Amino acid sequence: MDNLYLAALLHRIGNLLVEPVEAFLPDTGDWQTVRRLIRGINNPDAEDELLLAAAGRIVGYRQDDAGVDGNFANPLLSVLASINIDKGVPPGGYHALDETAEEFSRLQRDFKAELVELLASSSDKVDWQDTLLYLFEKYLTVVPCSRGISATAVSMYEFLKIVAAVAVSLAAGSPGQEELRELIAVVDAGNLAVSDVGNKHRFMLLVGDITGIQEFLYDVPMKYAAKNLRGRSFFVSYFAKMTADYILSRENMPRANAVMAGGGKFALLLPIAASSNVATYREYIEQGIFAAFQGKLAVFFADIPLSAADLLPGRFSRVWSEAGKLLNAAKNHRWASILHKKPLAVLGPFKSADHPCGICRRPVAASEDNKLCDFCQSFVKFSESLAKGGFLSEVKIEPASGEIRTLDDLFTRFGKQVRCCDKPDKTGFNYLLNSKAFLEVAADGFYSAPQLITDRTFADLAETAEGEKTWGVLRGDVDDLSKIFHQGLGDNGDLAHFVILSRRIAEFFSVALNDLLRQYRAKIYIVYAGGDDFFIVGAWSALPEVARVIRRKFKEYCSGNPNLTLSMAIKLANNTKYPLYRVAEEAGEMLDDKAKSDGKDKIAFLTTVFTWNEFDRAIDVKNKIKAIIGAGEANALLNCLYNARKLADEAKTTGDIFRVWQVVYSLSRYRSMVREEAKGLVSELIDTVLEKNNRLYIHTWEVARWAELELRKMELQDRLAKAEQEVYI
């Protein structure tokens, strides 16, 4: 048991439980040392007490309120509500999970009960200190780190986790008592940033960035897509955690030192001595990933030495910016370690297999019926186990660098045996999937895995579409993410706030999105959602509403902050057998070239781009058209609208007057021919598409086409080709 680490994690819990922390800690063995460390945090004397006190002060939140009170006068501020990148006035406000007095009392009671249960059974659990961290994440992300008068956006979970990470990293450098006392003194005096002891490099920030995720997911032939996507989707979300865990285990650092992990990125706080090992880790990981994925996935690293002062607001923002620059530079040297030793493995020439795998093109035996290599087939098997099991079990083993023929071989390279099971495996560390009630089922932690994934084919999804029976892709991501991290926190840009900001954004996509879209599970599945982006496949007619729901919920999640916005794009497949990678690429181009142009915060759909207000109005107009034709009136209305757009575009091109009278005549004539009960609907539509000053509603063509797609069933490929010819830009 690491006494310093445990004391760092537990030292503030007495504040929350309204009793001294010693009241529920065991009083035997090493626990006596933990008790002493917690008691001595405000008046440290021994070297380990000085380490804990220094860590608490370095993180930036003084320990002068560490007594027993339990009265957290201010709720937790929302870090998302305060982001400012000059796109509007941040609203400020409290965390979306702000607790009422009754709820807070229940949280205290439930947390104490589970904490006492865990401590009592700790000797029977694998890596129970990691379980303690998951228990903190379950309860303490909504509790402010301080019960002082000033409100804070730093939760107790982040505070305790970072203090623990700093403490064990600081201890690894073996500073003496004199140096620790000096460090504490300069922090207390407010002179950390200008002191020699405060600017000494004691730590290292190791940042990893995984690229190629989207391509890895959708570059699968249609016949294999449904059976592979669940396993692939899980792996890309798990990859960052797996890589971070491997490095932490090599450095003998606890899980708390993974200050960020998820969405294809991770950041580790390590002792400065770890700098000498980065090149070895990079080469080992790079070679394994290249062998497994043949260059489709890659991971890049940036390591930056840190001082205690670098963790302060302002200073850490610059560190994060520098990490971004180093990562971009690393991407210009892709597969450098392999090119140096085995250049032909990267550059070729490559011999085509006589019997290639249907996905990755590795050779397979001519007699194999499934036409998939062992590696790709292992994803199918993992997909099947994910569908059946409610737990993920990890068993730690010694990493082995043998040939990678299956997914199990890749896990082995990173020091794990990983499997899905229907009950906890006593030999491993068990994660309950997609629920935080892990102790209730004898699990050790929790993990958010892709939920809205099925084995249905794309043709099955297409059959659930309204009107045209095809599927489509919805892609989206957070606008200006780099600017949000580099500028958005302002004067609060320290390590703790970066960690919270990263977690809060990632949780929306990895957790909230799955829960939010559960109502659409018969029509869509989430191929990927993590970090700051998502990728959804589904019945095309469901995707516009799904996009609106995601955007509305994200706005609410961010307290309506105008500085945090989403852009999205929807692309329809020309037919049910159209390659997924083609539709995904086209959706990506629409997202980058249209939705993110001229201010971003838009959605690209059909042949144009809408602001979100325009998109809401377009849905309303489309529904008016559908209501008229769906009530049995003639489809000639669509031609009237198409011709109106044509006349407006011709006038714009030639500089002539828009012949609005022709539009009025054609729509009025149509109105005269419909049944009496439909005349009012047509009049409403005319008032909608003919705006003031004789201007035509700008999206008349798009809403007519949208309505037609939901109403008619002629071949989509022919209609889309025809549509492209009819549009005049």
mmCIF file of N, CA, C and O in Angstrom, residues 579-617:
data_model
loop_
_atom_site.group_PDB
_atom_site.id
_atom_site.type_symbol
_atom_site.label_atom_id
_atom_site.label_comp_id
_atom_site.label_asym_id
_atom_site.label_seq_id
_atom_site.Cartn_x
_atom_site.Cartn_y
_atom_site.Cartn_z
ATOM 1 N N PRO A 579 -20.587 2.268 -50.373
ATOM 2 C CA PRO A 579 -19.526 2.052 -49.369
ATOM 3 C C PRO A 579 -19.591 3.053 -48.219
ATOM 4 O O PRO A 579 -19.736 4.265 -48.444
ATOM 5 N N LEU A 580 -19.468 2.546 -47.011
ATOM 6 C CA LEU A 580 -19.494 3.406 -45.830
ATOM 7 C C LEU A 580 -18.391 4.447 -45.885
ATOM 8 O O LEU A 580 -18.609 5.615 -45.543
ATOM 9 N N TYR A 581 -17.189 4.057 -46.312
ATOM 10 C CA TYR A 581 -16.070 5.001 -46.285
ATOM 11 C C TYR A 581 -16.316 6.180 -47.213
ATOM 12 O O TYR A 581 -15.897 7.302 -46.933
ATOM 13 N N ARG A 582 -17.026 5.945 -48.336
ATOM 14 C CA ARG A 582 -17.322 7.041 -49.258
ATOM 15 C C ARG A 582 -18.292 8.043 -48.627
ATOM 16 O O ARG A 582 -18.088 9.257 -48.697
ATOM 17 N N VAL A 583 -19.343 7.529 -48.012
ATOM 18 C CA VAL A 583 -20.320 8.413 -47.374
ATOM 19 C C VAL A 583 -19.667 9.156 -46.208
ATOM 20 O O VAL A 583 -19.893 10.355 -46.014
ATOM 21 N N ALA A 584 -18.837 8.456 -45.426
ATOM 22 C CA ALA A 584 -18.166 9.086 -44.290
ATOM 23 C C ALA A 584 -17.226 10.188 -44.744
ATOM 24 O O ALA A 584 -17.177 11.268 -44.143
ATOM 25 N N GLU A 585 -16.463 9.935 -45.799
ATOM 26 C CA GLU A 585 -15.550 10.951 -46.318
ATOM 27 C C GLU A 585 -16.310 12.167 -46.828
ATOM 28 O O GLU A 585 -15.915 13.320 -46.590
ATOM 29 N N GLU A 586 -17.398 11.923 -47.546
ATOM 30 C CA GLU A 586 -18.183 13.036 -48.077
ATOM 31 C C GLU A 586 -18.821 13.840 -46.949
ATOM 32 O O GLU A 586 -18.887 15.075 -47.013
ATOM 33 N N ALA A 587 -19.268 13.159 -45.899
ATOM 34 C CA ALA A 587 -19.808 13.868 -44.737
ATOM 35 C C ALA A 587 -18.721 14.696 -44.063
ATOM 36 O O ALA A 587 -18.965 15.829 -43.625
ATOM 37 N N GLY A 588 -17.504 14.147 -43.993
ATOM 38 C CA GLY A 588 -16.394 14.900 -43.416
ATOM 39 C C GLY A 588 -16.055 16.137 -44.216
ATOM 40 O O GLY A 588 -15.761 17.201 -43.659
ATOM 41 N N GLU A 589 -16.095 16.024 -45.537
ATOM 42 C CA GLU A 589 -15.838 17.188 -46.391
ATOM 43 C C GLU A 589 -16.916 18.245 -46.212
ATOM 44 O O GLU A 589 -16.630 19.446 -46.163
ATOM 45 N N MET A 590 -18.172 17.809 -46.122
ATOM 46 C CA MET A 590 -19.265 18.755 -45.885
ATOM 47 C C MET A 590 -19.091 19.457 -44.541
ATOM 48 O O MET A 590 -19.346 20.659 -44.417
ATOM 49 N N LEU A 591 -18.660 18.712 -43.531
ATOM 50 C CA LEU A 591 -18.456 19.288 -42.199
ATOM 51 C C LEU A 591 -17.368 20.345 -42.230
ATOM 52 O O LEU A 591 -17.547 21.459 -41.714
ATOM 53 N N ASP A 592 -16.236 20.019 -42.850
ATOM 54 C CA ASP A 592 -15.099 20.939 -42.856
ATOM 55 C C ASP A 592 -15.293 22.115 -43.805
ATOM 56 O O ASP A 592 -14.945 23.259 -43.476
ATOM 57 N N ASP A 593 -15.848 21.860 -44.988
ATOM 58 C CA ASP A 593 -15.911 22.893 -46.026
ATOM 59 C C ASP A 593 -17.161 23.758 -45.946
ATOM 60 O O ASP A 593 -17.144 24.906 -46.404
ATOM 61 N N LYS A 594 -18.241 23.215 -45.394
ATOM 62 C CA LYS A 594 -19.498 23.966 -45.363
ATOM 63 C C LYS A 594 -19.906 24.351 -43.942
ATOM 64 O O LYS A 594 -20.057 25.527 -43.629
ATOM 65 N N ALA A 595 -20.103 23.346 -43.087
ATOM 66 C CA ALA A 595 -20.625 23.627 -41.757
ATOM 67 C C ALA A 595 -19.676 24.487 -40.933
ATOM 68 O O ALA A 595 -20.113 25.274 -40.095
ATOM 69 N N LYS A 596 -18.374 24.341 -41.161
ATOM 70 C CA LYS A 596 -17.395 25.093 -40.378
ATOM 71 C C LYS A 596 -16.887 26.342 -41.100
ATOM 72 O O LYS A 596 -15.868 26.915 -40.728
ATOM 73 N N SER A 597 -17.592 26.761 -42.131
ATOM 74 C CA SER A 597 -17.213 27.987 -42.824
ATOM 75 C C SER A 597 -17.984 29.174 -42.251
ATOM 76 O O SER A 597 -19.081 29.008 -41.710
ATOM 77 N N ASP A 598 -17.398 30.352 -42.319
ATOM 78 C CA ASP A 598 -18.101 31.597 -41.980
ATOM 79 C C ASP A 598 -18.760 31.541 -40.601
ATOM 80 O O ASP A 598 -19.973 31.662 -40.455
ATOM 81 N N GLY A 599 -17.963 31.342 -39.574
ATOM 82 C CA GLY A 599 -18.475 31.407 -38.218
ATOM 83 C C GLY A 599 -18.804 30.081 -37.577
ATOM 84 O O GLY A 599 -19.062 30.007 -36.379
ATOM 85 N N LYS A 600 -18.838 29.007 -38.361
ATOM 86 C CA LYS A 600 -19.103 27.662 -37.831
ATOM 87 C C LYS A 600 -20.500 27.611 -37.186
ATOM 88 O O LYS A 600 -21.379 28.375 -37.553
ATOM 89 N N ASP A 601 -20.719 26.667 -36.271
ATOM 90 C CA ASP A 601 -21.997 26.544 -35.580
ATOM 91 C C ASP A 601 -23.141 26.351 -36.575
ATOM 92 O O ASP A 601 -24.172 27.024 -36.506
ATOM 93 N N LYS A 602 -22.963 25.409 -37.520
ATOM 94 C CA LYS A 602 -23.953 25.181 -38.572
ATOM 95 C C LYS A 602 -24.094 23.683 -38.827
ATOM 96 O O LYS A 602 -23.343 22.865 -38.298
ATOM 97 N N ILE A 603 -25.059 23.350 -39.708
ATOM 98 C CA ILE A 603 -25.234 21.973 -40.147
ATOM 99 C C ILE A 603 -25.343 21.944 -41.660
ATOM 100 O O ILE A 603 -26.098 22.726 -42.259
ATOM 101 N N ALA A 604 -24.555 21.072 -42.288
ATOM 102 C CA ALA A 604 -24.604 20.886 -43.736
ATOM 103 C C ALA A 604 -25.503 19.695 -44.035
ATOM 104 O O ALA A 604 -25.351 18.622 -43.438
ATOM 105 N N PHE A 605 -26.427 19.894 -44.976
ATOM 106 C CA PHE A 605 -27.395 18.837 -45.306
ATOM 107 C C PHE A 605 -27.866 19.057 -46.733
ATOM 108 O O PHE A 605 -28.076 20.211 -47.152
ATOM 109 N N LEU A 606 -28.057 17.964 -47.457
ATOM 110 C CA LEU A 606 -28.411 18.028 -48.875
ATOM 111 C C LEU A 606 -27.355 18.827 -49.614
ATOM 112 O O LEU A 606 -26.183 18.497 -49.540
ATOM 113 N N THR A 607 -27.720 19.906 -50.283
ATOM 114 C CA THR A 607 -26.720 20.641 -51.076
ATOM 115 C C THR A 607 -26.308 21.952 -50.443
ATOM 116 O O THR A 607 -25.645 22.764 -51.099
ATOM 117 N N THR A 608 -26.681 22.201 -49.199
ATOM 118 C CA THR A 608 -26.442 23.527 -48.632
ATOM 119 C C THR A 608 -26.034 23.427 -47.172
ATOM 120 O O THR A 608 -25.846 22.340 -46.624
ATOM 121 N N VAL A 609 -25.891 24.586 -46.531
ATOM 122 C CA VAL A 609 -25.549 24.667 -45.121
ATOM 123 C C VAL A 609 -26.562 25.581 -44.444
ATOM 124 O O VAL A 609 -26.985 26.593 -44.995
ATOM 125 N N PHE A 610 -26.974 25.186 -43.255
ATOM 126 C CA PHE A 610 -27.965 25.933 -42.482
ATOM 127 C C PHE A 610 -27.336 26.407 -41.171
ATOM 128 O O PHE A 610 -26.563 25.675 -40.549
ATOM 129 N N THR A 611 -27.713 27.613 -40.723
ATOM 130 C CA THR A 611 -27.525 27.897 -39.305
ATOM 131 C C THR A 611 -28.549 27.046 -38.564
ATOM 132 O O THR A 611 -29.504 26.527 -39.146
ATOM 133 N N TRP A 612 -28.393 26.919 -37.260
ATOM 134 C CA TRP A 612 -29.321 26.063 -36.524
ATOM 135 C C TRP A 612 -30.728 26.647 -36.494
ATOM 136 O O TRP A 612 -31.713 25.901 -36.524
ATOM 137 N N ASN A 613 -30.847 27.981 -36.458
ATOM 138 C CA ASN A 613 -32.177 28.590 -36.536
ATOM 139 C C ASN A 613 -32.797 28.346 -37.904
ATOM 140 O O ASN A 613 -34.003 28.076 -38.011
ATOM 141 N N GLU A 614 -31.986 28.447 -38.952
ATOM 142 C CA GLU A 614 -32.479 28.157 -40.295
ATOM 143 C C GLU A 614 -32.907 26.695 -40.422
ATOM 144 O O GLU A 614 -33.898 26.385 -41.096
ATOM 145 N N PHE A 615 -32.162 25.815 -39.769
ATOM 146 C CA PHE A 615 -32.487 24.392 -39.838
ATOM 147 C C PHE A 615 -33.833 24.112 -39.170
ATOM 148 O O PHE A 615 -34.648 23.340 -39.691
ATOM 149 N N ASP A 616 -34.080 24.748 -38.030
ATOM 150 C CA ASP A 616 -35.374 24.594 -37.361
ATOM 151 C C ASP A 616 -36.505 25.080 -38.268
ATOM 152 O O ASP A 616 -37.556 24.430 -38.376
ATOM 153 N N ARG A 617 -36.291 26.219 -38.917
ATOM 154 C CA ARG A 617 -37.326 26.746 -39.807
ATOM 155 C C ARG A 617 -37.513 25.836 -41.015
ATOM 156 O O ARG A 617 -38.637 25.610 -41.464
#
